[in-house]
PDB file of C-alpha atoms in Angstrom:
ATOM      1  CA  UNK W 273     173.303  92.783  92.483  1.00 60.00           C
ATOM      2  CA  UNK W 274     172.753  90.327  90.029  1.00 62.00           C
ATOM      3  CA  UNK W 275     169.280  89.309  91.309  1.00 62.00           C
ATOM      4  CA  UNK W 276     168.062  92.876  91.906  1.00 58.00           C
ATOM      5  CA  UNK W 277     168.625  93.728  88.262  1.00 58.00           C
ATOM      6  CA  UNK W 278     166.754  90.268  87.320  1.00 54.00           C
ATOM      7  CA  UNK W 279     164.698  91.072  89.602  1.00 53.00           C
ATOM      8  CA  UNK W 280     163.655  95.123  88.145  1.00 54.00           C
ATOM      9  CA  UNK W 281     163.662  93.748  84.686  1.00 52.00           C
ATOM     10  CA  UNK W 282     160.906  91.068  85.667  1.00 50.00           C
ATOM     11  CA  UNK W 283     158.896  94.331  87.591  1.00 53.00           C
ATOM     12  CA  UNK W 284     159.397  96.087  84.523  1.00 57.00           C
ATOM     13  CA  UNK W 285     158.278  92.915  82.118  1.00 48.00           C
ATOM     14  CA  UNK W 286     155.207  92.662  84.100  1.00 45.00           C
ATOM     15  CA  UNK W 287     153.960  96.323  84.375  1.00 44.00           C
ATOM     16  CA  UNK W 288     154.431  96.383  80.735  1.00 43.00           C
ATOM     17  CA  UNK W 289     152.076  93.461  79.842  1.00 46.00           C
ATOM     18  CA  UNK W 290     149.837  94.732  82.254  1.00 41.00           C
ATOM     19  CA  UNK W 291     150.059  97.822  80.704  1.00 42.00           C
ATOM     20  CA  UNK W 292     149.368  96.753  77.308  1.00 46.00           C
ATOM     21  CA  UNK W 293     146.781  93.975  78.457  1.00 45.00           C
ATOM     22  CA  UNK W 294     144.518  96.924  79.512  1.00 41.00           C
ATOM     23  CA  UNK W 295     145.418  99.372  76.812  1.00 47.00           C
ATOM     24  CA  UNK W 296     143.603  96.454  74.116  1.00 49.00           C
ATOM     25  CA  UNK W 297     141.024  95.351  76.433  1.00 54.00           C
ATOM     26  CA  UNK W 298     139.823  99.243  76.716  1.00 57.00           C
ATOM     27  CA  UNK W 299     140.652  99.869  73.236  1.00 63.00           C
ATOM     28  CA  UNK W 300     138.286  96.436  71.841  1.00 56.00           C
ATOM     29  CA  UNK W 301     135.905  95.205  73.759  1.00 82.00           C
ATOM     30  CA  UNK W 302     132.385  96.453  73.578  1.00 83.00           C
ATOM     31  CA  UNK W 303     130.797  98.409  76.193  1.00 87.00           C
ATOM     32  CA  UNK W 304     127.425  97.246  78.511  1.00 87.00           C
ATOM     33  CA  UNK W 305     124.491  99.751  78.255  1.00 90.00           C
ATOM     34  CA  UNK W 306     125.061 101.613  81.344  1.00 90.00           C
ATOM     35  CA  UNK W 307     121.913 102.198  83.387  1.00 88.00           C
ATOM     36  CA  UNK W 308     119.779 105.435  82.961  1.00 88.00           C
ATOM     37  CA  UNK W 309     119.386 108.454  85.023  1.00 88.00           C
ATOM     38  CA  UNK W 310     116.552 110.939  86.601  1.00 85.00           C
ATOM     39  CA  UNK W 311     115.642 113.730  83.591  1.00 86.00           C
ATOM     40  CA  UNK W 312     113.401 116.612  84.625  1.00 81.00           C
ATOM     41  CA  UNK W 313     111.783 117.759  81.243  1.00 79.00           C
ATOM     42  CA  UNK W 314     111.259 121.635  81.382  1.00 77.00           C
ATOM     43  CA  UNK W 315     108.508 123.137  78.994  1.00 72.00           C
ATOM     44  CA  UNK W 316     110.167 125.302  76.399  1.00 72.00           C
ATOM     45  CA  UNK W 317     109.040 127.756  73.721  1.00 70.00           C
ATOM     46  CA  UNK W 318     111.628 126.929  71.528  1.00 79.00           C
ATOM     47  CA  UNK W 319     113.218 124.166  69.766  1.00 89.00           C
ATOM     48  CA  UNK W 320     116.333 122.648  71.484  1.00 95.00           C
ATOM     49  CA  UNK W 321     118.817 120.789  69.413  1.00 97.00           C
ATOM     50  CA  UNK W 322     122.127 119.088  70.761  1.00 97.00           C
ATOM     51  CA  UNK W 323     125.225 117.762  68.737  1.00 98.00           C
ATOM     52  CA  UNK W 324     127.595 115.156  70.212  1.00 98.00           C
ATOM     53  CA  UNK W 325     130.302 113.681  68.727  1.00 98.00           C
ATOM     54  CA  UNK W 326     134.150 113.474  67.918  1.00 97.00           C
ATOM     55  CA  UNK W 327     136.137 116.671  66.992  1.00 97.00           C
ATOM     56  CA  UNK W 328     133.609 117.265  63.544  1.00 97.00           C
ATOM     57  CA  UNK W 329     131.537 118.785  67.034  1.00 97.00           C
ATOM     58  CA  UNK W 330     134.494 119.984  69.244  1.00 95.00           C
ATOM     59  CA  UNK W 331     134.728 123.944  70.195  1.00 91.00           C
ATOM     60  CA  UNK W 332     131.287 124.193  68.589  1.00 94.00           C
ATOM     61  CA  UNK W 333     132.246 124.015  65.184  1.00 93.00           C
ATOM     62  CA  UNK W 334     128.711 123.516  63.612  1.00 96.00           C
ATOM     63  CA  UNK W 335     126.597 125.927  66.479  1.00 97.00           C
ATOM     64  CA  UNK W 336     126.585 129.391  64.692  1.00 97.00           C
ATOM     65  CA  UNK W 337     126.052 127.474  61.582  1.00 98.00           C
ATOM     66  CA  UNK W 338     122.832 125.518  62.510  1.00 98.00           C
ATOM     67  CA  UNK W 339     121.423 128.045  64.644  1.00 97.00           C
ATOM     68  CA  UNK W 340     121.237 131.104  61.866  1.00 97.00           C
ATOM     69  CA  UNK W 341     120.752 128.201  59.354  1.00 97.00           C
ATOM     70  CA  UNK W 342     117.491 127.241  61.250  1.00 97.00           C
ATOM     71  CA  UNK W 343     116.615 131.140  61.646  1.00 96.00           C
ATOM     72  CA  UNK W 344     116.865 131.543  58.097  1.00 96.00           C
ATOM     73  CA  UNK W 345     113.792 128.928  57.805  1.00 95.00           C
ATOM     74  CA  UNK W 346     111.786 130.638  60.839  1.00 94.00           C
ATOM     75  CA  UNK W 347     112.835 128.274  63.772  1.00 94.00           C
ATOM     76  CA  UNK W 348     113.231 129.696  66.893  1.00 94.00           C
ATOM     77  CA  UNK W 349     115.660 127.725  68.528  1.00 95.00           C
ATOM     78  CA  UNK W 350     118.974 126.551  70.485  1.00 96.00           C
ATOM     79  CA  UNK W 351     121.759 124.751  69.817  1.00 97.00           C
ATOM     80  CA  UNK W 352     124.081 122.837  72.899  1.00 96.00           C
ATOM     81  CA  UNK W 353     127.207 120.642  71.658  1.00 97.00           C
ATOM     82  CA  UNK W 354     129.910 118.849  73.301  1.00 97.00           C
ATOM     83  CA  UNK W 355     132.299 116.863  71.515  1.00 97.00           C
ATOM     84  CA  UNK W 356     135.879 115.248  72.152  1.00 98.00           C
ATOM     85  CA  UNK W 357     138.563 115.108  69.472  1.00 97.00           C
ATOM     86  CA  UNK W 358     139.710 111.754  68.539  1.00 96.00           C
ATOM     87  CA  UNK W 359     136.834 110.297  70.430  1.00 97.00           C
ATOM     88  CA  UNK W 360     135.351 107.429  69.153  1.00 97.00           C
ATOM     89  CA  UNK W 361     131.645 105.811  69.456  1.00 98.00           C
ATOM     90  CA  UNK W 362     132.712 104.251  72.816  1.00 98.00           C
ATOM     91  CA  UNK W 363     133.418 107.221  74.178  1.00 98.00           C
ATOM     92  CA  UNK W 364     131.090 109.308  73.096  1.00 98.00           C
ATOM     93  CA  UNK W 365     128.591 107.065  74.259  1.00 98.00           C
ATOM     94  CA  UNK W 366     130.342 106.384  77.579  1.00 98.00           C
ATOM     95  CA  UNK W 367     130.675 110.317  77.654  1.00 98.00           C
ATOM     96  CA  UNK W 368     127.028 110.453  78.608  1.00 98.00           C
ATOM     97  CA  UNK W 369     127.132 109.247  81.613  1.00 97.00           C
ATOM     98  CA  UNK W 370     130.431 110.872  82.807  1.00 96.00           C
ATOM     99  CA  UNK W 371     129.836 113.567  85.774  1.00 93.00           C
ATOM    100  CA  UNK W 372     130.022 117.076  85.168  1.00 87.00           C
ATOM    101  CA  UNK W 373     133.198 117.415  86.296  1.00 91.00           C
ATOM    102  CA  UNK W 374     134.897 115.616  83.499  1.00 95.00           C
ATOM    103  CA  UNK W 375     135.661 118.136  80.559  1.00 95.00           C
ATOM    104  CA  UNK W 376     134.109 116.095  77.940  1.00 97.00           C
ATOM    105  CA  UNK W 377     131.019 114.947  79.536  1.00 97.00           C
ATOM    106  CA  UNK W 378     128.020 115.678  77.389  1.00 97.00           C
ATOM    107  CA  UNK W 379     125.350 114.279  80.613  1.00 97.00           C
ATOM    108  CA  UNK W 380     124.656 117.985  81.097  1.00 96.00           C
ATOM    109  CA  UNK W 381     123.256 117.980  77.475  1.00 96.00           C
ATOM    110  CA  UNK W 382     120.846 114.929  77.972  1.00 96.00           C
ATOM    111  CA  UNK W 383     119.478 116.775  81.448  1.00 94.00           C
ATOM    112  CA  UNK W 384     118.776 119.903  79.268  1.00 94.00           C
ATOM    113  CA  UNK W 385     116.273 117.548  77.055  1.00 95.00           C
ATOM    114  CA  UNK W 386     116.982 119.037  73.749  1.00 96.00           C
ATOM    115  CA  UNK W 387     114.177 118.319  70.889  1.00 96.00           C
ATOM    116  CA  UNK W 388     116.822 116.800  68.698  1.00 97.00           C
ATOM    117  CA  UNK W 389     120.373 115.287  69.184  1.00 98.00           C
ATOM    118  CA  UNK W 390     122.718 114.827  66.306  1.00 98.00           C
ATOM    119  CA  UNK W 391     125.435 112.574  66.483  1.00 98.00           C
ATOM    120  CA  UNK W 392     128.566 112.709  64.416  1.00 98.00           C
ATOM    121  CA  UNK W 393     130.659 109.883  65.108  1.00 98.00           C
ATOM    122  CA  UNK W 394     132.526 106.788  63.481  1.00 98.00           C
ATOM    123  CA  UNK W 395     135.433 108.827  61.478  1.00 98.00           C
ATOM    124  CA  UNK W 396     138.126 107.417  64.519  1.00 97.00           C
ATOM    125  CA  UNK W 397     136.719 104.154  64.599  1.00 97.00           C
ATOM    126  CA  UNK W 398     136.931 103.308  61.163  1.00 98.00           C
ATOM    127  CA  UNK W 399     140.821 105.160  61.005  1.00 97.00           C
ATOM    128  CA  UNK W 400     141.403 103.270  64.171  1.00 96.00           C
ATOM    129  CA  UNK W 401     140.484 100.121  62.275  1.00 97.00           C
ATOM    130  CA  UNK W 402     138.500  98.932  65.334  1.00 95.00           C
ATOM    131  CA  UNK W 403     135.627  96.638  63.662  1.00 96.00           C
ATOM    132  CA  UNK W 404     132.185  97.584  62.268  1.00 97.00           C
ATOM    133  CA  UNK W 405     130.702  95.825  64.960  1.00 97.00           C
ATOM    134  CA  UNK W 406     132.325  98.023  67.484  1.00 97.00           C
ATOM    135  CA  UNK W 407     131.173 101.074  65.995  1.00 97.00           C
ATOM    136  CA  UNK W 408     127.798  99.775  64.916  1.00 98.00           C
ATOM    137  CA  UNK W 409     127.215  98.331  68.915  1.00 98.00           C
ATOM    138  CA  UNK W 410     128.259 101.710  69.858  1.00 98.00           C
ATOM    139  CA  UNK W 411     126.137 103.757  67.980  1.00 98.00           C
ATOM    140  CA  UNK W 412     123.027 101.516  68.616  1.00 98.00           C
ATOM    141  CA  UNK W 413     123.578 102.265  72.488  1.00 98.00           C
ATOM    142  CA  UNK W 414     123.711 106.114  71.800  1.00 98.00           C
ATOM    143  CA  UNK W 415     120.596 105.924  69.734  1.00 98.00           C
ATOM    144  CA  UNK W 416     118.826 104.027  72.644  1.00 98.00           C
ATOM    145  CA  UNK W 417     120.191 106.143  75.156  1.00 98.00           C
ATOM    146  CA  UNK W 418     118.552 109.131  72.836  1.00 98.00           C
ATOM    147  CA  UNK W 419     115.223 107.416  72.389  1.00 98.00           C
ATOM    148  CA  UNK W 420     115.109 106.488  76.135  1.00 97.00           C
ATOM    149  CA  UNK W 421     114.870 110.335  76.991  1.00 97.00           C
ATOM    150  CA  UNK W 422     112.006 110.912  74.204  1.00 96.00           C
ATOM    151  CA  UNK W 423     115.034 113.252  72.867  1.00 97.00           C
ATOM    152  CA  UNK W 424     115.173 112.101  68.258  1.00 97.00           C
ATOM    153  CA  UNK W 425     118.208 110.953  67.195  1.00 98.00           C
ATOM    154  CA  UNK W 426     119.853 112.612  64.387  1.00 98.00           C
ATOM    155  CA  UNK W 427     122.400 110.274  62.839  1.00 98.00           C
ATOM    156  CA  UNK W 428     124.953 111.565  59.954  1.00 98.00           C
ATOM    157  CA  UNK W 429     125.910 109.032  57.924  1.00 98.00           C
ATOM    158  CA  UNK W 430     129.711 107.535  58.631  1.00 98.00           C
ATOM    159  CA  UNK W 431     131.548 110.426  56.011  1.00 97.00           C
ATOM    160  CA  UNK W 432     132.623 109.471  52.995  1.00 97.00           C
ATOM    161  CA  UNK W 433     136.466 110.883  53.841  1.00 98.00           C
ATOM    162  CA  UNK W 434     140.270 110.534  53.061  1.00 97.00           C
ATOM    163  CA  UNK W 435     141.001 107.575  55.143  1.00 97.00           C
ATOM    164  CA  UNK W 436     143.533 105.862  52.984  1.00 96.00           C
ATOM    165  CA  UNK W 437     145.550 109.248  52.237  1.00 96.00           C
ATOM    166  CA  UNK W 438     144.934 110.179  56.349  1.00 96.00           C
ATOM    167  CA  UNK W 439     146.855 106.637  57.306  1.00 96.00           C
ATOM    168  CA  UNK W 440     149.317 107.015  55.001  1.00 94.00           C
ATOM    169  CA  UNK W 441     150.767 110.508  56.101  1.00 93.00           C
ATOM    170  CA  UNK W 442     150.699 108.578  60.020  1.00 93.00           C
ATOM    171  CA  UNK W 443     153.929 107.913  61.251  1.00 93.00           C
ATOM    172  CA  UNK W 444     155.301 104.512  60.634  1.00 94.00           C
ATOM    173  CA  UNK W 445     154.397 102.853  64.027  1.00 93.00           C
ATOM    174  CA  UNK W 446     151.074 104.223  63.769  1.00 93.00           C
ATOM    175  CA  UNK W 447     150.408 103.359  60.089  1.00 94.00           C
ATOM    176  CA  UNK W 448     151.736  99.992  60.690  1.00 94.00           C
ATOM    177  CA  UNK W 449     148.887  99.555  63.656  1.00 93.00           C
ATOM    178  CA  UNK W 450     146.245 100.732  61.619  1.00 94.00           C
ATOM    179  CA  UNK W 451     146.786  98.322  59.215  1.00 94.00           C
ATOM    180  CA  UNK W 452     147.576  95.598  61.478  1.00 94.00           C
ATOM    181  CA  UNK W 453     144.232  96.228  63.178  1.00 94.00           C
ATOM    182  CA  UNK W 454     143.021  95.965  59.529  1.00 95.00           C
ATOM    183  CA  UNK W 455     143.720  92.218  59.813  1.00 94.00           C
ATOM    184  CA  UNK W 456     142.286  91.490  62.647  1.00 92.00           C
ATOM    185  CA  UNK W 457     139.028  93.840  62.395  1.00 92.00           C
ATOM    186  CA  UNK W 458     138.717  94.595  58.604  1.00 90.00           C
ATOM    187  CA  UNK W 459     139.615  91.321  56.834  1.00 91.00           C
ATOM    188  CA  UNK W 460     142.625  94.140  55.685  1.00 93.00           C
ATOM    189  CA  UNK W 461     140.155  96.588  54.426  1.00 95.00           C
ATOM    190  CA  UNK W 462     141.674  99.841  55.298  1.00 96.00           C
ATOM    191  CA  UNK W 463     138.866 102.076  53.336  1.00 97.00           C
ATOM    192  CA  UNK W 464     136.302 100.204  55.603  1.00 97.00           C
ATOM    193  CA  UNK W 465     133.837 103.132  55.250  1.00 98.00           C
ATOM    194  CA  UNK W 466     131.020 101.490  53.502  1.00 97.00           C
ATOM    195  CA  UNK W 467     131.533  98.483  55.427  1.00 97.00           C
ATOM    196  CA  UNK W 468     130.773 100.712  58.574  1.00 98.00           C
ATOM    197  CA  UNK W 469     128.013 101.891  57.186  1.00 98.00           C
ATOM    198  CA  UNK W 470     126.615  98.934  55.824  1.00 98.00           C
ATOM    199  CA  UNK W 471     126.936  96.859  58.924  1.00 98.00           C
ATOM    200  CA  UNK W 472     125.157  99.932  60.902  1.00 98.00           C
ATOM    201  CA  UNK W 473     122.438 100.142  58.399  1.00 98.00           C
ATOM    202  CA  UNK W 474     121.620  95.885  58.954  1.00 97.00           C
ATOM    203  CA  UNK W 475     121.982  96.162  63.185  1.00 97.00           C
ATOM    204  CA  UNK W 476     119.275  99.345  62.548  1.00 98.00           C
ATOM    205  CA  UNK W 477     116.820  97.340  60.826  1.00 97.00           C
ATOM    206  CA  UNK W 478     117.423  94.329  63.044  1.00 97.00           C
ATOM    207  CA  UNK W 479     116.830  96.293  66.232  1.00 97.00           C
ATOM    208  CA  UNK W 480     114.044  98.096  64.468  1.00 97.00           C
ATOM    209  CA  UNK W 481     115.465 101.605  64.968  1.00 98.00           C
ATOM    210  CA  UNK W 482     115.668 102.904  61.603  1.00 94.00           C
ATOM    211  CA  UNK W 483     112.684 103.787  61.425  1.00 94.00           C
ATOM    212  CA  UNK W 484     113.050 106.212  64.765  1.00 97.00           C
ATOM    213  CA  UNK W 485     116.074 108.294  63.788  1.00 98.00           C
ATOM    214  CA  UNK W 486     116.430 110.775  61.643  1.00 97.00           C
ATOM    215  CA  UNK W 487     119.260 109.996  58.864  1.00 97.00           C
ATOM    216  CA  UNK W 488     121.541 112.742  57.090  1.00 98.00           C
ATOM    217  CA  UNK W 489     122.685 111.109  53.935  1.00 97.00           C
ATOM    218  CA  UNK W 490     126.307 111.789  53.940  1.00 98.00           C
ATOM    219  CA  UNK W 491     126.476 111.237  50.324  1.00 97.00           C
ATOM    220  CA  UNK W 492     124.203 114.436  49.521  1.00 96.00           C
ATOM    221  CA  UNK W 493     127.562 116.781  50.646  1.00 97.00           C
ATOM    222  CA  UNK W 494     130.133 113.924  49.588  1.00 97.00           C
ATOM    223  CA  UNK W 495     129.663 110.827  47.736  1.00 96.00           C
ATOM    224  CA  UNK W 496     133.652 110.529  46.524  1.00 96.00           C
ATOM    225  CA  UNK W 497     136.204 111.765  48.537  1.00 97.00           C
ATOM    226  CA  UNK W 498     138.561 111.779  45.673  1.00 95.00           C
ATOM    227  CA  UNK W 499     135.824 114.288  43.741  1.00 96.00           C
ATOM    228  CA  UNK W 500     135.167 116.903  46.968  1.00 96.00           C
ATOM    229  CA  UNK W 501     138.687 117.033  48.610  1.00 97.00           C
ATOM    230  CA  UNK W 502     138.053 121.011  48.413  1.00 97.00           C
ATOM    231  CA  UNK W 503     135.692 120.798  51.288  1.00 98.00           C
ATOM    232  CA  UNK W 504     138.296 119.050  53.727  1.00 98.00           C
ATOM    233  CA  UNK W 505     141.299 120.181  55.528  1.00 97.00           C
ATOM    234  CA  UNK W 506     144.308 118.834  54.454  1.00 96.00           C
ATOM    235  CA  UNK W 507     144.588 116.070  56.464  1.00 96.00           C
ATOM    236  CA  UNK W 508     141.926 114.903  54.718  1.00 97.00           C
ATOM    237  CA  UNK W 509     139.540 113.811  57.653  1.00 97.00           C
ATOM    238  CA  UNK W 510     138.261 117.092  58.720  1.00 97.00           C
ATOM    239  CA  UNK W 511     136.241 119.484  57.122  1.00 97.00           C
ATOM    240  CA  UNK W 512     137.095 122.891  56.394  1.00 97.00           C
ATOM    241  CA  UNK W 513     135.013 125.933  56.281  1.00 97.00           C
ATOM    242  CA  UNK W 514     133.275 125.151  53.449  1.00 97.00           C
ATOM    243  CA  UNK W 515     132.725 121.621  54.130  1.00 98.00           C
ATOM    244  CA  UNK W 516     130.937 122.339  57.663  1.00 98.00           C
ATOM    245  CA  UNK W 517     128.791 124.714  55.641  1.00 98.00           C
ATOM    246  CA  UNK W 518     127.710 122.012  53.473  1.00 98.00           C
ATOM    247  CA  UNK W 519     126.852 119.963  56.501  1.00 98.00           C
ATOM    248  CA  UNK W 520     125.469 122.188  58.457  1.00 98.00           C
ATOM    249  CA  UNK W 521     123.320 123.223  55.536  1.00 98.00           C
ATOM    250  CA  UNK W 522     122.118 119.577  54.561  1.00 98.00           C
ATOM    251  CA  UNK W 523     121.076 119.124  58.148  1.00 98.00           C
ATOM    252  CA  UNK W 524     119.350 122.307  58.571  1.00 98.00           C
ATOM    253  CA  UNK W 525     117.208 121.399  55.412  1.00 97.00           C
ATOM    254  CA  UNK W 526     115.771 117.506  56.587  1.00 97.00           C
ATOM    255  CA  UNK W 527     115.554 119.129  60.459  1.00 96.00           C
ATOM    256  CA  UNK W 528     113.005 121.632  58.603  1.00 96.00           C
ATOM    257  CA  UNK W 529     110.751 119.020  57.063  1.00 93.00           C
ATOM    258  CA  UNK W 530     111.033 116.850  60.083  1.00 90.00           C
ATOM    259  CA  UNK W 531     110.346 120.188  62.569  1.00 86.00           C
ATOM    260  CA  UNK W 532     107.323 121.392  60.150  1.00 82.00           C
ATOM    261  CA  UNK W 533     105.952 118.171  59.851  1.00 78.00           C
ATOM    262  CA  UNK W 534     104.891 117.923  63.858  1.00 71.00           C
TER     263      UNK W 534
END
């Protein structure tokens, strides 16, 4: 009886470290650029713009917005989102290449060849704590992925956002991960946001991308978190009505010039 018991806690040892093992490998290590797929580009009459992203996009939070917003200014034109909640870059980017099947697969909007594609991502990797190389690597293989297809980019800035106030109200287990990550990924830097953003900006220039996406200055809605929490939710990491407004607006303007412009 003895041995059995030794035995079952040993099973149970192992499945746990194995467990655990893969939970941090998946949760660190950088994705490979995944190899590209077949596109049939379809002659349109209007302009096509997708969104992709964490839950900022989700249950199309920004559509109605930038569609009438781009009326207003005489653009015909379509909107198609998908976005996951809680997703970060990895996962947005390895969303498109997931089948169709899978809920959150945004493949489906890189087959419909929009004009456009904004991405809003980076607000769970830098809560997460997971590294501004990890979200900068990410990002760069979304923007390629983008380019490949002919379809522009549309990057929004890593938001300026309640990160410190978001971790704190986390439960202690959580909150005590975050900042442990911190260590390891951040030097301890929990408000890592303009080391994100900075560490993006220098992998841009060095891969010679910045100059083929289109940037939305975050700091033209919110340059202080502490000075615009009226245009988040409480939980300070998600924007409220007002707040997506803003957005939604500030993109809608720079998509003009850039859509005029051709």
């Amino acid at each position: 009886m003895r041995e059995k018991i030794k035995k079952g806690l040993l099973t149970i040892v192992a499945v746990f470290i194995f467990a655990t093992s893969y939970y941090l490998i998946d949760r660190f290590s950088f994705e490979k650029e995944f190899p590209y797929y077949e596109v049939i580009v379809n002659n349109k009459d209007f302009f096509s713009i997708g969104v992709i992203g964490d839950s900022w996009v989700a249950r199309k939070k920004l559509d109605t917005l930038l569609h009438e917003g781009l009326l207003e200014k005489g653009i015909n034109n379509k909107i198609i989102s998908s976005g996951q909640p809680s997703a970060r870059s990895k996962l947005i980017y390895q969303n498109m290449f997931k089948d169709s099947t899978n809920k959150y697969s945004s493949k489906f909007l890189i087959k419909k060849h929009p004009d456009y594609c904004i991405v809003i991502a980076g607000v769970n990797d830098a809560i997460g704590q997971i590294g501004a190389n990890f979200y900068s690597h990410h990002m760069i293989l979304i923007i390629k992925n983008l380019l490949y297809y002919n379809i522009k980019p549309v990057i929004v800035e890593l938001p300026e956002f309640g990160i410190v106030e978001h971790i704190n109200n986390k439960n202690t287990f959580n909150r005590m991960r975050y900042i442990i990550s911190s260590k390891f990924n951040n030097k301890g830097e929990i408000d890592n946001i303009k080391t994100y953003r900075k560490n993006l900006n220098k992998l841009l220039m060095e891969e010679k991308l910045n100059d083929k996406i289109i940037f939305i200055d975050f700091d033209n809605i919110c340059s202080n978190y502490e000075d615009c929490k009226d245009i988040f939710k409480k939980d300070g990491a998600h924007l409220n009505e007002e707040g997506n407004k803003l957005l939604s607006e500030n993109i809608v303007n720079v998509l003009t010039k850039q859509i005029l412009m051709r």
